[in-house]
Short mmCIF file of C-alpha atoms and ligand atoms in Angstrom, two decimals:
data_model
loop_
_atom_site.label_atom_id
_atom_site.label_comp_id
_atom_site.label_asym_id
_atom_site.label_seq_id
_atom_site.Cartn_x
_atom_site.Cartn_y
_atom_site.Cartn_z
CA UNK B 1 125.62 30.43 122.23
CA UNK B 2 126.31 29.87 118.16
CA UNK B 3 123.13 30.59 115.75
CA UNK B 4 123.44 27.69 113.43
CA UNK B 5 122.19 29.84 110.60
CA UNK B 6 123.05 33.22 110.01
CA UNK B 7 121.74 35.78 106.79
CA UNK B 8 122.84 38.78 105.35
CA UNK B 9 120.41 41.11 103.95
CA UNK B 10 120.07 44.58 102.76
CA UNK B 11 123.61 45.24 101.26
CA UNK B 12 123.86 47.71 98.65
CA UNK B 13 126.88 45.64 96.79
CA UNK B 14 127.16 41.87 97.88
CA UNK B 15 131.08 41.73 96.65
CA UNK B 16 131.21 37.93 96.06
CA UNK B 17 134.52 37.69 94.09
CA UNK B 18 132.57 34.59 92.37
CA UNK B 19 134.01 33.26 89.45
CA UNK B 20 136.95 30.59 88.60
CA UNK B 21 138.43 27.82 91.09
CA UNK B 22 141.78 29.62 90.46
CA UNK B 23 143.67 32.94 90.70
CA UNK B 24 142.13 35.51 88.73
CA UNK B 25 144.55 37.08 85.82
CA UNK B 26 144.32 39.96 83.49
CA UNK B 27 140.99 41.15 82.92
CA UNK B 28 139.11 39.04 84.89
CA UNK B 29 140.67 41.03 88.25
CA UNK B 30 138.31 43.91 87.00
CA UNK B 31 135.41 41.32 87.50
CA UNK B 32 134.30 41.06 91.36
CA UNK B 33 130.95 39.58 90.18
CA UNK B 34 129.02 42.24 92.71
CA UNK B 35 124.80 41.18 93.57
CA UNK B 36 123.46 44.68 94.20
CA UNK B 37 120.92 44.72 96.83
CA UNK B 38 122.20 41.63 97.55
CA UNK B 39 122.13 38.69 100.58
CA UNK B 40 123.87 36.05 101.96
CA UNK B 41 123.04 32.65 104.08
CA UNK B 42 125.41 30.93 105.93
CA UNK B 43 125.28 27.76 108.21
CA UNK B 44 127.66 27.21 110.71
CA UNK B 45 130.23 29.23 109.78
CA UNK B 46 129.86 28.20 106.23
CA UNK B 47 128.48 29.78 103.24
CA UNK B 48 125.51 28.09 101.68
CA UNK B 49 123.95 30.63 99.38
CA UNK B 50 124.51 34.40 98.14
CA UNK B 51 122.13 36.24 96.07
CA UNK B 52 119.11 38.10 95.56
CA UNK B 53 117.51 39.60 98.51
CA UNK B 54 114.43 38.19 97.73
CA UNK B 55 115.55 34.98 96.98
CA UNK B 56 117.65 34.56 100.23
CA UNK B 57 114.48 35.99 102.39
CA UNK B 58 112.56 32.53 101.35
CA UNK B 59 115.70 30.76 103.37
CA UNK B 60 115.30 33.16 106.89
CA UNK B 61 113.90 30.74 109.83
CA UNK B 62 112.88 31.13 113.21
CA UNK B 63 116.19 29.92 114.41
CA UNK B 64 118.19 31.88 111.75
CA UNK B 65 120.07 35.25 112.84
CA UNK B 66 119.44 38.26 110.67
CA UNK B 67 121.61 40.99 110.06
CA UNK B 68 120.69 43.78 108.50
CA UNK B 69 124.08 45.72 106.21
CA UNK B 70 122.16 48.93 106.76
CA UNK B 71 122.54 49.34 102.46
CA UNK B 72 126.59 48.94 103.10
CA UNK B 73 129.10 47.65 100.66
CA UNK B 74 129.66 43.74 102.41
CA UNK B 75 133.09 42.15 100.95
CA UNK B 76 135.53 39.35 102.21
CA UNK B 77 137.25 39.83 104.96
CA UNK B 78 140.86 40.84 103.31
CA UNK B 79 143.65 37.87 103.40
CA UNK B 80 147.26 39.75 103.84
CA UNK B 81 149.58 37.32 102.11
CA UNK B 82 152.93 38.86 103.58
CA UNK B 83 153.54 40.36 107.19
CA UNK B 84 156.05 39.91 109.97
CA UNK B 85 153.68 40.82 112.87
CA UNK B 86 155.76 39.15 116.02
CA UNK B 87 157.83 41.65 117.40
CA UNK B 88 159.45 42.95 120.41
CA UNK B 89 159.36 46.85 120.74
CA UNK B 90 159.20 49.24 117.80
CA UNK B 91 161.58 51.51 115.73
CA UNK B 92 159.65 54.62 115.78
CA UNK B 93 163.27 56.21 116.71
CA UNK B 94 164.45 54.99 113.06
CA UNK B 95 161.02 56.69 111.81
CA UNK B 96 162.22 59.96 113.26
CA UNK B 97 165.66 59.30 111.53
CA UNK B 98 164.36 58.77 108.22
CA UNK B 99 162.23 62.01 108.68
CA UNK B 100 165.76 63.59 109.53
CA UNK B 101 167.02 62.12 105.75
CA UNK B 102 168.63 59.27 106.35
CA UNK B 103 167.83 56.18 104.49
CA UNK B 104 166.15 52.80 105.05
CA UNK B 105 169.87 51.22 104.47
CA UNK B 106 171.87 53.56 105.84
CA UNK B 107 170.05 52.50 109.26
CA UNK B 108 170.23 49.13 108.77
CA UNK B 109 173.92 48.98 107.84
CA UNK B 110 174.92 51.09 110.96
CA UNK B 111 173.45 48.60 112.92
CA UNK B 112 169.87 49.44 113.15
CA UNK B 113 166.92 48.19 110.56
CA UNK B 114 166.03 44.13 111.13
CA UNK B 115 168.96 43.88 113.21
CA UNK B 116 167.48 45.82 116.22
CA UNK B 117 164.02 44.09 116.09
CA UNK B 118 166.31 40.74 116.02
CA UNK B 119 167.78 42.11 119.51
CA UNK B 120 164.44 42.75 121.12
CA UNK B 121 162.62 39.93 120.30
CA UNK B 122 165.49 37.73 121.29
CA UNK B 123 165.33 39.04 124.87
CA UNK B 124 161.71 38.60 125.04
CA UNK B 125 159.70 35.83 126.28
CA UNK B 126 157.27 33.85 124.86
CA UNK B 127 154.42 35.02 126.57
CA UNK B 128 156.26 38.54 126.28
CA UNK B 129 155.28 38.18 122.34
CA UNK B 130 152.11 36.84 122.32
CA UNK B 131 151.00 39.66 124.47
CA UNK B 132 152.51 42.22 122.61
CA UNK B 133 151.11 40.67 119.39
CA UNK B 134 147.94 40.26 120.18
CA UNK B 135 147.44 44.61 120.05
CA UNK B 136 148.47 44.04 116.39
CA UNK B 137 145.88 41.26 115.57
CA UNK B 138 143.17 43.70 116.68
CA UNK B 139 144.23 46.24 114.57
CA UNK B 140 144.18 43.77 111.57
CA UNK B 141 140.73 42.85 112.16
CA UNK B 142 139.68 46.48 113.37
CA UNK B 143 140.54 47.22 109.49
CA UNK B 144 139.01 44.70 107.73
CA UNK B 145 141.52 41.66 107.72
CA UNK B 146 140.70 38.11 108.77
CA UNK B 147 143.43 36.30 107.46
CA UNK B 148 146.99 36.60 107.34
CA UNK B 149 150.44 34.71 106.62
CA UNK B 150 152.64 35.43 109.41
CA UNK B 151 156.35 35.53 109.16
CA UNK B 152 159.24 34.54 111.77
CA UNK B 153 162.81 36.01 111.25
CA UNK B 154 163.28 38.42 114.16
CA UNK B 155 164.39 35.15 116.19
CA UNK B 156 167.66 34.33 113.90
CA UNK B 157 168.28 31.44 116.13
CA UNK B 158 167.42 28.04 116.38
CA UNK B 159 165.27 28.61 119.78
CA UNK B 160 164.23 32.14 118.86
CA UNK B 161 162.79 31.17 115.69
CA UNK B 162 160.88 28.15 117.37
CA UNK B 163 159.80 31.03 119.67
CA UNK B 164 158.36 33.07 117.20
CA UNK B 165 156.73 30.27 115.32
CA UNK B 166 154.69 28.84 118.45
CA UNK B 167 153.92 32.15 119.27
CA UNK B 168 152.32 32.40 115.73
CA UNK B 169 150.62 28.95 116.22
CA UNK B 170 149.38 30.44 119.65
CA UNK B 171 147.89 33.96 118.26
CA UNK B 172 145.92 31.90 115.36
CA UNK B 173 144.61 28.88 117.96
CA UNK B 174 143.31 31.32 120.74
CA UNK B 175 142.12 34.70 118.52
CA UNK B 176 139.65 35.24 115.52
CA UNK B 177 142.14 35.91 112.77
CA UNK B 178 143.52 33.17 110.94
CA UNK B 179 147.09 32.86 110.40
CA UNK B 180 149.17 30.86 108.20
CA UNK B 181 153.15 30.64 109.51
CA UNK B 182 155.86 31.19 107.38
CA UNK B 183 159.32 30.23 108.37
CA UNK B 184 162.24 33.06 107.51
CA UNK B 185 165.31 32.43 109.63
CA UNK B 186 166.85 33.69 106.55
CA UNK B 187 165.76 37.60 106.89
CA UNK B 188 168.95 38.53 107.45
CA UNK B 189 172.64 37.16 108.64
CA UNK B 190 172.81 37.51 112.41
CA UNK B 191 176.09 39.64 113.95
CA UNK B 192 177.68 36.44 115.78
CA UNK B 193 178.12 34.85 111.79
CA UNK B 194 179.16 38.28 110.14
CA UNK B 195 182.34 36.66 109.32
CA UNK B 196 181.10 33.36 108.70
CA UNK B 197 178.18 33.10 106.24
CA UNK B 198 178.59 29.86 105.39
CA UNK B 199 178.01 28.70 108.62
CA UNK B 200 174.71 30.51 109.24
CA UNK B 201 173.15 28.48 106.05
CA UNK B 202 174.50 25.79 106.99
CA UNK B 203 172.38 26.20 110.38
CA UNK B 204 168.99 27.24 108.86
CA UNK B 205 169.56 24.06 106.48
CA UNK B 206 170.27 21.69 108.60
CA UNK B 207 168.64 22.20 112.27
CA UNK B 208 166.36 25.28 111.76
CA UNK B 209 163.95 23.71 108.34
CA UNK B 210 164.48 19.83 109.53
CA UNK B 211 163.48 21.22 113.13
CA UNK B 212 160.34 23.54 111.57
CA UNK B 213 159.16 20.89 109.40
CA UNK B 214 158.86 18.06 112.14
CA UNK B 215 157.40 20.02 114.62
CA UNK B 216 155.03 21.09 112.01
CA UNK B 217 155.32 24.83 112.16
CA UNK B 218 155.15 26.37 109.03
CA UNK B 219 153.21 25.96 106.03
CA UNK B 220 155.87 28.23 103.74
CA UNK B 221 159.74 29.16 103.94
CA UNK B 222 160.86 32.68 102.85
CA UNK B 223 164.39 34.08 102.22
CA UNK B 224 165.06 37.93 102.12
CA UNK B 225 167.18 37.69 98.33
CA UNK B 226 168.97 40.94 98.93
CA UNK B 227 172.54 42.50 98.86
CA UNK B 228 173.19 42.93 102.37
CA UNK B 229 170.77 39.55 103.64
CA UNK B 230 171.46 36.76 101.30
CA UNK B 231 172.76 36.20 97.80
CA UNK B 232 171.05 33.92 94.96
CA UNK B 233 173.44 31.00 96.08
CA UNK B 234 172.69 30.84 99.76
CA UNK B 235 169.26 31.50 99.04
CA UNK B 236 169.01 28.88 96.64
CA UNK B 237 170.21 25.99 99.53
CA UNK B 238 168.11 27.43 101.85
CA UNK B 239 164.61 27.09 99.40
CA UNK B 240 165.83 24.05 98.19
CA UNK B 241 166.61 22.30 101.50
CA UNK B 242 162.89 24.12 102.56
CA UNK B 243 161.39 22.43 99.40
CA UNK B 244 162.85 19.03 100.38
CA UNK B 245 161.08 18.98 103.83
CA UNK B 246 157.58 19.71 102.40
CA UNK B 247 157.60 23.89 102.89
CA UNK B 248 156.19 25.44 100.09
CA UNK B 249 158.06 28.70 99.24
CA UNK B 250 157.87 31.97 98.95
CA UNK B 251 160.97 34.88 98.33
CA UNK B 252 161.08 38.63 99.07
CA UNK B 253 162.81 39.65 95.95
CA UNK B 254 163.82 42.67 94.21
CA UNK B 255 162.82 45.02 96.42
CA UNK B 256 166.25 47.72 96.71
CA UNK B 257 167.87 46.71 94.26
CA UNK B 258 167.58 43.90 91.36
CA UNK B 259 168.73 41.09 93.73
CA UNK B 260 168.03 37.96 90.96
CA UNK B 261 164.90 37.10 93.09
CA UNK B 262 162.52 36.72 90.62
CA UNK B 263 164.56 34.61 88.05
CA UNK B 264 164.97 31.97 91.66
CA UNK B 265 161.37 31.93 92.36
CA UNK B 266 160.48 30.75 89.08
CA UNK B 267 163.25 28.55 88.69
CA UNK B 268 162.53 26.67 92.30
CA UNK B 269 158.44 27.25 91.65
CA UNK B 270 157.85 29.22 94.63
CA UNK B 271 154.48 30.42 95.32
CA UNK B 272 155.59 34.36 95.50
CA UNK B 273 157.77 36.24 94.71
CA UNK B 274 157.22 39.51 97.19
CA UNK B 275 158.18 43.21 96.74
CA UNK B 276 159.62 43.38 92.83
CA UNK B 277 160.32 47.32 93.34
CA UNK B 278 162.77 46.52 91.07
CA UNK B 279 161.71 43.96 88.51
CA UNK B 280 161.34 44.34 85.35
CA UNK B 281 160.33 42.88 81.58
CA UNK B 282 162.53 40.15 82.00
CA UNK B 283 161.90 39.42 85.75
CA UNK B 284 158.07 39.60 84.40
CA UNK B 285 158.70 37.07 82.17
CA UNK B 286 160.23 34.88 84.34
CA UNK B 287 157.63 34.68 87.09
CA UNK B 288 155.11 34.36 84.22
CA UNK B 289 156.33 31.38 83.06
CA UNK B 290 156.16 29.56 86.07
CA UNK B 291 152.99 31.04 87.71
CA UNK B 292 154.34 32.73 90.04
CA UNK B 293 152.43 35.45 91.79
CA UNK B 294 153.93 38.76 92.41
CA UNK B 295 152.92 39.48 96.03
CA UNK B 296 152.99 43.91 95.86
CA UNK B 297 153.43 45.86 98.82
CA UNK B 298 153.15 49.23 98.10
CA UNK B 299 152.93 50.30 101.52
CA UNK B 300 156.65 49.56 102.18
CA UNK B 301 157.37 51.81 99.27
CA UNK B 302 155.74 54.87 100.48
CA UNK B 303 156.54 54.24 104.84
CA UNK B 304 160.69 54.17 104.20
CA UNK B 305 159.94 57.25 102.31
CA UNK B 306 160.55 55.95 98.35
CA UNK B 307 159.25 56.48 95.26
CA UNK B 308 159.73 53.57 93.57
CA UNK B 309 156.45 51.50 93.43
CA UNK B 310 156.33 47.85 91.58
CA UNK B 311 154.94 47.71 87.62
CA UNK B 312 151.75 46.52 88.62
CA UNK B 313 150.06 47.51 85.30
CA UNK B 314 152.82 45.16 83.38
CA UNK B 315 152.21 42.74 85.62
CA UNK B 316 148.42 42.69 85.43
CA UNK B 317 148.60 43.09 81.56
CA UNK B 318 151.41 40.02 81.51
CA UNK B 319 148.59 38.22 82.82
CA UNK B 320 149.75 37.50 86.44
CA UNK B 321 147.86 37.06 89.35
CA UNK B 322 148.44 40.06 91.69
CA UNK B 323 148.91 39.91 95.34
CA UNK B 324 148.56 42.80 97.24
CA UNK B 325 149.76 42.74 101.09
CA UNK B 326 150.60 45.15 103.82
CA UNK B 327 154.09 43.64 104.85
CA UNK B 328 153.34 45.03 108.23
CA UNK B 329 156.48 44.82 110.35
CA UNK B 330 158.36 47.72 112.61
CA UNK B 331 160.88 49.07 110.28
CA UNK B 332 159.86 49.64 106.60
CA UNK B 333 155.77 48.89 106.86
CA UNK B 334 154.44 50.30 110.12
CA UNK B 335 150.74 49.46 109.13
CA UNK B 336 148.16 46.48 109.58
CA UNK B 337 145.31 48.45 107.09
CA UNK B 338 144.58 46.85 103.51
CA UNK B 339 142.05 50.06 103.62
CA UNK B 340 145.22 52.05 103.18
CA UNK B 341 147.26 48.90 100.57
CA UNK B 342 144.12 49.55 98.44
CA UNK B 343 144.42 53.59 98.32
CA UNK B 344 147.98 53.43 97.54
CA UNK B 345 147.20 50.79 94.83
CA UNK B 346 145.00 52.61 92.72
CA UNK B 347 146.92 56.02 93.61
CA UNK B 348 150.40 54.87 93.03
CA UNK B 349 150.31 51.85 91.36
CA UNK B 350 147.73 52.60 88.86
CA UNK B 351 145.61 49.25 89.34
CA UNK B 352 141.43 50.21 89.60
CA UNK B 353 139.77 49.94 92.72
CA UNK B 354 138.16 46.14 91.58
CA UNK B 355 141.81 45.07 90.67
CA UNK B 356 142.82 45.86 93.85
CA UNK B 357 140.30 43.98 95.28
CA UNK B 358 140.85 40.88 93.77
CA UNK B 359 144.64 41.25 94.77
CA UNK B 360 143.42 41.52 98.16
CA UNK B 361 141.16 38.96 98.74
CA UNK B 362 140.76 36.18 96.24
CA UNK B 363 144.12 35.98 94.83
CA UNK B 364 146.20 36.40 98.23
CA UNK B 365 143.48 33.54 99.16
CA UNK B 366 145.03 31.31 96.16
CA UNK B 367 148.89 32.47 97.25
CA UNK B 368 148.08 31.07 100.83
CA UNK B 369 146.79 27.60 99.42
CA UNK B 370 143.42 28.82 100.52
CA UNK B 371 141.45 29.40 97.83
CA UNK B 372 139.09 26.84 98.27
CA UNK B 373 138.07 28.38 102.15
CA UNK B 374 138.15 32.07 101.80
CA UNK B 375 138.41 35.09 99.58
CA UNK B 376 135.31 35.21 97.88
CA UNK B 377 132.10 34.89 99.67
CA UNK B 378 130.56 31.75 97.63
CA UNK B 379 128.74 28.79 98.64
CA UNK B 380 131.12 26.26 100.54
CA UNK B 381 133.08 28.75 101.37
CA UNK B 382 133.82 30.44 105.21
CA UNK B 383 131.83 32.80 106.40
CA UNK B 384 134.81 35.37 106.60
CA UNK B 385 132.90 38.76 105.57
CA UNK B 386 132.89 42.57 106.54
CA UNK B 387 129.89 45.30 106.40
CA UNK B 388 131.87 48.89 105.27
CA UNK B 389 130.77 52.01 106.04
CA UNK B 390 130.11 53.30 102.28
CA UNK B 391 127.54 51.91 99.54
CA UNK B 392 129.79 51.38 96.75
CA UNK B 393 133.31 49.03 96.33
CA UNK B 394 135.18 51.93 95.55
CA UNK B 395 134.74 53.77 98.66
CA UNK B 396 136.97 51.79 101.26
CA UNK B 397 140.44 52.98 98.64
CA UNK B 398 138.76 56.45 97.68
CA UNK B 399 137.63 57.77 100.96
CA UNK B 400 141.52 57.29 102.41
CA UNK B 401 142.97 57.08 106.47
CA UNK B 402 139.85 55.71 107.65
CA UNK B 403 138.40 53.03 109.21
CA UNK B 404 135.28 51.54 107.01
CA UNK B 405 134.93 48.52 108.94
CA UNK B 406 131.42 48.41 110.95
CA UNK B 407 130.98 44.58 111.49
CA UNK B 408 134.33 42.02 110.73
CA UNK B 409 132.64 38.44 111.40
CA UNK B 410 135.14 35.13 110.57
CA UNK B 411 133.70 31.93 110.73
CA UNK B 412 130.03 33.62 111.04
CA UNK B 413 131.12 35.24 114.28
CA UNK B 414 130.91 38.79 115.16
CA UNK B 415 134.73 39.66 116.42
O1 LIG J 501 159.69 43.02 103.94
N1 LIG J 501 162.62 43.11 103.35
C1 LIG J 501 162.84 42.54 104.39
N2 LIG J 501 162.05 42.48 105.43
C2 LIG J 501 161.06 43.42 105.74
C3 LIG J 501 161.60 44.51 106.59
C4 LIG J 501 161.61 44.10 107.97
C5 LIG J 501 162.14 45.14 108.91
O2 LIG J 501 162.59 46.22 108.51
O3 LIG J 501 162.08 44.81 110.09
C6 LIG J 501 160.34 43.88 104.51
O4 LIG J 501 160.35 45.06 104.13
FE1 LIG J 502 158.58 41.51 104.25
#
């Protein structure tokens, strides 16, 4: 049976993330507008009031349940703006490769990399998926994540991508963590149209987007800019076409090499640009000047065994709004934790623990089109929080490989 009210007390930092109806840039990412000793009330699912202790004691009725944070650190449940997390089988044989020195591309051109996820997931079936999915979506909410956008593009066909996409609708109608569906048929050119291009575009273009769109399957289309996947060109048709039929956009760009990514996303407006290994001053400016957010996913970086991180600190001091995300997905980003994002954020990437958590929560909020739901616990806002195991923000990066989660709730539910 649902409590219609529902308070949070005794937390020894209430992390609200409170501030402006908008992405938070520059210095105000340091701000994460933290109520020490503080509480929370929430009414069916919804926030209604943070603040005080004392002040949200006078709210506590008969009716109301009461949990106590034990003197925790309570935050928003983390949003992950950018993972692939529908997948047939693993690659843990490519892990053991790249441990033997070869590289992230030089198993993907021989055949392996996306390619070999593409051939599993192909042959299995719907319910196939969604069962082995569903181990993944506990381990994002076993670390602390209650939303995430979800990317297809293991499918590469018109029926395998459909596949993926209602398997992504299914995982987000029947399970506690919220996911928004991005369509990316263009991840990589499939081996039946190595020698013809051309004609793959021409198929996400016309039948894959017109087919995602009507059915209503995905809020955002992606494109993997990339020598090797697909060029400025094709992925201009592709976002464009996407853009026509309603899909806002979003690009994995400069990640192994400087691919032009960034200069398309601000040119077509997209919503990310993902990755940015790669970009620099001038790539910076572009995305700046057509709000772009830089969505930065360090742990891809460090899992294929690089040491080439993103500029996060000319980013931040450009002024944009950061976007931190896992990427999770069998090949290059093995992991579901933003515990573990965070650390290598403020080890690698130089932002502070608070920027970190703004790129986590309220700003990947704002990248989803979800700012106005979740990523800061503020009145009118969901009930999407998590009790960690430490006393102060900085804990959940600093103490690193564990799992700080106690309590996850979404929607005011336990999970
Ligand atoms: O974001 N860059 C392209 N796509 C993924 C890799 C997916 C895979 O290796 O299966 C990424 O890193
Ligand atoms: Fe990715």
């Amino acid at each position: 049976m649902k409590t219609e009210s529902l308070a949070v007390i005794n937390c020894s930092q209430l992390v609200t993330l409170a501030g402006p109806e908008r992405p938070r840039a520059g210095a105000e990412m340091r701000d994460l507008a933290i109520i020490r000793d503080g509480a929370m009330f929430a009414r069916e699912g919804w926030i209604v009031q943070t603040g005080a202790r004392s002040e949200i004691e006078k709210l506590i009725g008969s009716d109301c349940e009461v949990i106590d944070a034990g003197n925790r650190v309570v935050m928003p449940g983390f949003v992950d703006a950018h993972t692939h997390p529908v997948f047939a089988g693993n690659r843990a044989d490519e892990f053991e490769m790249r441990a033997a020195g070869k590289s992230y591309q030089q198993i993907a051109e021989a055949g392996g990399g996306i390619k070999s996820t593409v051939r599993k997931t192909r042959a299995a079936s719907e319910d196939e998926l969604f069962e082995a999915s569903k181990r993944y979506r506990e381990w994002f909410l076993r670390t602390g994540t209650t939303t995430i956008e979800a990317k297809s593009g293991y499918g590469l066909t018109l029926e395998d991508e459909l596949k993926m996409l209602r398997v992504i609708h299914r995982l987000d109608a029947e399970t506690a963590l919220r996911y928004v569906p991005t369509f990316l048929g263009a991840h990589t050119v499939p081996d039946e149209f190595k020698d013809n291009r051309a004609a793959y575009v021409d198929l996400i273009v016309n039948e894959m987007i017109p087919q995602v769109a009507r059915e209503g399957l995905a809020q955002f289309c992606d494109v993997f800019c990339e020598r090797g996947a697909f060029d400025v060109d094709e992925s201009r048709r592709i976002l464009m076409a996407a853009k026509s039929h309603g899909l806002k956009l979003r690009v994995h760009a400069d990640q192994l090499s400087l691919s032009g990514g960034s200069e398309l996303a601000a040119e077509l407006g997209a919503v990310t640009a993902d990755h940015l290994e790669h970009a620099g001053e001038t790539q910076i400016s572009a995305l700046k000047s057509a709000s772009v957010q830089p969505a930065l996913l360090p742990a891809s970086v460090l899992l294929i065994g690089s040491q080439r991180y993103p500029n996060a600190r000319a980013m931040i001091e450009a002024g944009l709004a950061v976007v931190l995300a896992t990427d999770f997905n069998p090949g290059s980003s093995p992991t579901p934790s933003m515990l573990f994002v965070l650390t290598l954020a403020s080890t690698q990437m130089k932002m502070s623990p608070a920027e970190a958590i703004s790129a986590a929560t309220i700003n990947a909020a704002y990248s989803l089109g979800l700012g106005d739901q979740i990523g800061s616990l503020e009145a009118g806002k969901r009930a999407d929080f998590v009790i960690h195991d430490c006393e102060d923000y900085r804990e959940p990066g600093y103490f690193a490989g564990i799992e700080h989660p106690v309590a996850v709730y979404t929607g005011g539910r336990l999970v």
